[in-house]
Short mmCIF file of C-alpha atoms in Angstrom, two decimals:
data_model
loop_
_atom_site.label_atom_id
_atom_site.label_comp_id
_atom_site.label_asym_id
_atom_site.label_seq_id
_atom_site.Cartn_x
_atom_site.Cartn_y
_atom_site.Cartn_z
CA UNK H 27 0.43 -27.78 15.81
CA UNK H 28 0.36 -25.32 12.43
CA UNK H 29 -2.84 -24.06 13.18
CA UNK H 30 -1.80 -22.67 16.62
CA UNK H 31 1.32 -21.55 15.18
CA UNK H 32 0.15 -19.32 13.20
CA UNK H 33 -2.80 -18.14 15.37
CA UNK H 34 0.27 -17.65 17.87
CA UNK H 35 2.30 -15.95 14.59
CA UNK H 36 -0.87 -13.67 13.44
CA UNK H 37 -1.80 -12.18 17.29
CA UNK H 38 1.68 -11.42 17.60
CA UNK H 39 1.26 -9.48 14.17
CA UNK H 40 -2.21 -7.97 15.62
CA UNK H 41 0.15 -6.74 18.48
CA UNK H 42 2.38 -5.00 16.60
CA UNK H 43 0.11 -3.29 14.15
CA UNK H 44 -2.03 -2.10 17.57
CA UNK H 45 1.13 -0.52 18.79
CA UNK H 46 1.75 1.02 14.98
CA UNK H 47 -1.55 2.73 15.13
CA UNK H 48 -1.37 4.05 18.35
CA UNK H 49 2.53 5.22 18.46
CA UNK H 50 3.55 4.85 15.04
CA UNK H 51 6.25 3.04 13.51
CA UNK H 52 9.45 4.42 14.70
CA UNK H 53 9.73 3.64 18.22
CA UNK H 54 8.02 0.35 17.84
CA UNK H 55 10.34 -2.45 20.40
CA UNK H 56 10.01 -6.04 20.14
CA UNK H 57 9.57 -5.95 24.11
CA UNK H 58 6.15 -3.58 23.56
CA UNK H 59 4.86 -6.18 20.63
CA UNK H 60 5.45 -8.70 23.86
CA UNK H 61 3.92 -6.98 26.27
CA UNK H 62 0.88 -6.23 23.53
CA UNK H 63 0.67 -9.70 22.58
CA UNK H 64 1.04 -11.24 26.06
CA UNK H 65 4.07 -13.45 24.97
CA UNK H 66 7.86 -13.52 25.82
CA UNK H 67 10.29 -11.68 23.18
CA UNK H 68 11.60 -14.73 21.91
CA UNK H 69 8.17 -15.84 20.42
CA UNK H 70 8.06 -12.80 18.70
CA UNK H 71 12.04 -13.40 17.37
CA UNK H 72 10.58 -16.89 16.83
CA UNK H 73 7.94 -16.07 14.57
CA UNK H 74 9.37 -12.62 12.76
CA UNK H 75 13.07 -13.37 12.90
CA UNK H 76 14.16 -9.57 12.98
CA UNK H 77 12.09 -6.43 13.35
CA UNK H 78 12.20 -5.65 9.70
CA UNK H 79 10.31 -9.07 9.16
CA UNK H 80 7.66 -7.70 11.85
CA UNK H 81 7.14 -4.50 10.32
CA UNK H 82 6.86 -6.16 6.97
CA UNK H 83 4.26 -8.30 8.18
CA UNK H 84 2.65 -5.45 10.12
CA UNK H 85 2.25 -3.32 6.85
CA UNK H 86 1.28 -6.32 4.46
CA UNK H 87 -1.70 -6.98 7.27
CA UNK H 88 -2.67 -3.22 7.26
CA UNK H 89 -2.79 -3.06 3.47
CA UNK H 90 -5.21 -6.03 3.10
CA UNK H 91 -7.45 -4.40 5.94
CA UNK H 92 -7.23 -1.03 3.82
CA UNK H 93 -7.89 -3.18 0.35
CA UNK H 94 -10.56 -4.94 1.78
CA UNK H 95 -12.48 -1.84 3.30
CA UNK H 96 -12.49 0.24 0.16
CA UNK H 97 -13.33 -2.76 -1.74
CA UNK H 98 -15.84 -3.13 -0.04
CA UNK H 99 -16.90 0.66 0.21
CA UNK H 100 -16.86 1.20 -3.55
CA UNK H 101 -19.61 -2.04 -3.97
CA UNK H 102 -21.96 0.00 -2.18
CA UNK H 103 -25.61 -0.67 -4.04
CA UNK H 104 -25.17 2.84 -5.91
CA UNK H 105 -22.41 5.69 -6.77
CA UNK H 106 -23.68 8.29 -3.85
CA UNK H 107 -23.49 5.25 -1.44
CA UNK H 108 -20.17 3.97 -2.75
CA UNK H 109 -19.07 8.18 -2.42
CA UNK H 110 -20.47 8.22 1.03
CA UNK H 111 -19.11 4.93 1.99
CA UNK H 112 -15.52 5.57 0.74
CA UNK H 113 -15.71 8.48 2.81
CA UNK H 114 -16.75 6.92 5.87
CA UNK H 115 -13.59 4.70 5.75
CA UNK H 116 -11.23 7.94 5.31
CA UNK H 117 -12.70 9.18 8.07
CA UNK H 118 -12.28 5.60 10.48
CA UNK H 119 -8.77 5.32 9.35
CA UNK H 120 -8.24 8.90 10.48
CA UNK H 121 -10.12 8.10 13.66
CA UNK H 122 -8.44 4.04 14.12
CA UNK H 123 -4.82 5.07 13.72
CA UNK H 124 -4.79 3.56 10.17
CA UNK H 125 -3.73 6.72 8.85
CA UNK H 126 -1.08 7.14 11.17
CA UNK H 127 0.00 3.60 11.12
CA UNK H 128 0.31 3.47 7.19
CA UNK H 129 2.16 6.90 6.86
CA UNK H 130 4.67 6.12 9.71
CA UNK H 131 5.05 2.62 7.69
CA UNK H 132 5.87 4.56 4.76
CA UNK H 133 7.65 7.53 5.56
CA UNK H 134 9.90 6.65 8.09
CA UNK H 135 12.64 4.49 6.79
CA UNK H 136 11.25 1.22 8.71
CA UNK H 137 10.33 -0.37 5.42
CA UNK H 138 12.69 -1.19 2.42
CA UNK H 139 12.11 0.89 -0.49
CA UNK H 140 11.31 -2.20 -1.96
CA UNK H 141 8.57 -3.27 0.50
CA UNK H 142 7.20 -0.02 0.47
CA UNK H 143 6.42 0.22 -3.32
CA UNK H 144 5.38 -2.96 -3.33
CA UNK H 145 2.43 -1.84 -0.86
CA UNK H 146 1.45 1.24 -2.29
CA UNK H 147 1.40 0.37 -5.78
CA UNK H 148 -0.99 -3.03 -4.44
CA UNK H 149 -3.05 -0.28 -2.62
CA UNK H 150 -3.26 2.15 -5.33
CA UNK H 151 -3.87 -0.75 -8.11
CA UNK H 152 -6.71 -1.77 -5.94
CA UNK H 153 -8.35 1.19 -5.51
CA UNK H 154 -8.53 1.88 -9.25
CA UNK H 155 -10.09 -1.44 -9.73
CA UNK H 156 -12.59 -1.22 -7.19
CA UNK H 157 -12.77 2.51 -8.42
CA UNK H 158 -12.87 1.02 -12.25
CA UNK H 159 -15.69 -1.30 -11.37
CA UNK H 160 -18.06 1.09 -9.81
CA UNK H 161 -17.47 3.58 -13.06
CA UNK H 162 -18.01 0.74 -15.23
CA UNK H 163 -21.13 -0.55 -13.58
CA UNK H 164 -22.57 3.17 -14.28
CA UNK H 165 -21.77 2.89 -18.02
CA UNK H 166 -18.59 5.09 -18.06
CA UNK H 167 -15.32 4.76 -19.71
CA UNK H 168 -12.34 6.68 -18.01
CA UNK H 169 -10.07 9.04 -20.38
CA UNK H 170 -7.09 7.54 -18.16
CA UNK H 171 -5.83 3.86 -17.32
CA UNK H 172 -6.81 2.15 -14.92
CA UNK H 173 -3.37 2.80 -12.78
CA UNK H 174 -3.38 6.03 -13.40
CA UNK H 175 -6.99 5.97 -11.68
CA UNK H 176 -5.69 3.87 -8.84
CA UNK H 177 -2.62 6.91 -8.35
CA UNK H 178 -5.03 9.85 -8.55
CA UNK H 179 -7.49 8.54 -5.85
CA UNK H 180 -4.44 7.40 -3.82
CA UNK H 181 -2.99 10.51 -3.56
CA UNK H 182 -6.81 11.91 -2.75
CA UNK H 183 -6.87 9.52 0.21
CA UNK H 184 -3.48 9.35 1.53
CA UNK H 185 -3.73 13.19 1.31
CA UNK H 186 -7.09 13.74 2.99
CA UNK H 187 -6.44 11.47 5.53
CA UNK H 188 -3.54 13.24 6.35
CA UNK H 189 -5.58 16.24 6.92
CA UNK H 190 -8.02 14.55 8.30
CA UNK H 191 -5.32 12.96 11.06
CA UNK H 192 -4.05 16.43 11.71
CA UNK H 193 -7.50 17.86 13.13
CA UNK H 194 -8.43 19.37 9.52
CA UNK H 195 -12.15 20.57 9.42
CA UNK H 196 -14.02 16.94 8.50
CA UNK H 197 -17.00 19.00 6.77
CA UNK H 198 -14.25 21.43 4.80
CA UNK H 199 -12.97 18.19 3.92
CA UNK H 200 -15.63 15.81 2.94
CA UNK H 201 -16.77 18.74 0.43
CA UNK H 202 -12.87 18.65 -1.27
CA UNK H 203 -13.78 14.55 -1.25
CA UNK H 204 -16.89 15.25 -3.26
CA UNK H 205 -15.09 17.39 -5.90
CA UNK H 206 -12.28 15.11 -5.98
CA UNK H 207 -15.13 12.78 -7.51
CA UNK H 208 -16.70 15.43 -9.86
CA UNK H 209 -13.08 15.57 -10.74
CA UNK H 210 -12.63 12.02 -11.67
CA UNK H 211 -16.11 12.00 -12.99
CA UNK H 212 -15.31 14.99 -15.51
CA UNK H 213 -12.64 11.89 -16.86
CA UNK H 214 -15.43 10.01 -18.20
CA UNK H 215 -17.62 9.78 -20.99
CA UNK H 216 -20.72 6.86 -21.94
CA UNK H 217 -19.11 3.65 -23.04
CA UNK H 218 -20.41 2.23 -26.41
#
């Protein structure tokens, strides 16, 4: 009976972050998740006891999708395909409702503070390791830490997809992604 449980617990979760991505955070109702999920409003209250505990759930889900796409990206077989990859999920998450989703998460008061740190310092530390990795595996040593890494191309992102989500010229802005790396190359020198 756990397994279907939590299938039952992690559609209802799929729901909700469908809704966030295509309406945002704000207005999100327990009776849309519902409707989304195809279940009564007391499985949902069953499952995620209060709408805080769905939203919780809805952004810890969307930052292991994010973490797992630009982990993936940066293990691209070299550093213009992990460039070009990395850019390629800025641009879905602009075009998915990621974007959207994670900034109405964020900036709207529907997480804690606490819950909201948590996630973007997780998604920030893990883009400076995959972003560490891929720099290492070319023989380079950053001048910075690896947080401080995991900050700078965070705020590139986050920023960019911003952009990106409010109609921003995608060529204009895959060039400023490009110098964002020479930027973050210019960091480095040949580790010994």
């Amino acid at each position: 009976m756990a397994g279907k449980s939590e299938a039952s617990r992690d559609g209802i979760i799929s729901a909700a972050l469908a809704v966030v991505r295509d309406k945002g955070a704000v207005g999100l109702t327990i009776e849309q998740v519902a409707r989304h999920a195809g279940c009564a409003k007391g499985l949902v209250h069953y499952h995620l006891k209060t709408k805080q505990d769905l939203l919780e759930a809805v952004a810890n889900r969307l930052l292991d999708e994010r973490t797992a796409a630009w982990s993936g990206a940066f293990r691209a077989p070299s550093p213009n395909d992990a460039i070009a990859a990395t850019w390629g999920v800025l641009r879905r998450e602009s075009d998915n409702g990621t974007v959207r989703a994670w900034i109405s998460l964020l900036g709207s008061g529907s997480l804690t503070d606490q819950t909201a740190k948590l996630v973007v310092g997780r998604f920030t530390g893990s883009l400076g390791e995959a972003a560490m990795g891929l720099l290492e595996h070319l023989g380079l040593r950053l001048s910075i830490g690896r947080a401080e890494l995991g900050w700078l191309l965070g705020s590139v992102v986050e920023g960019m997809g911003l952009e990106l989500l409010a109609g921003g010229d995608q060529a204009e802005m895959e060039e400023a992604y490009a110098a964002a790396w020479l930027g973050v190359l210019s960091l480095t020198r040949e580790a010994r």
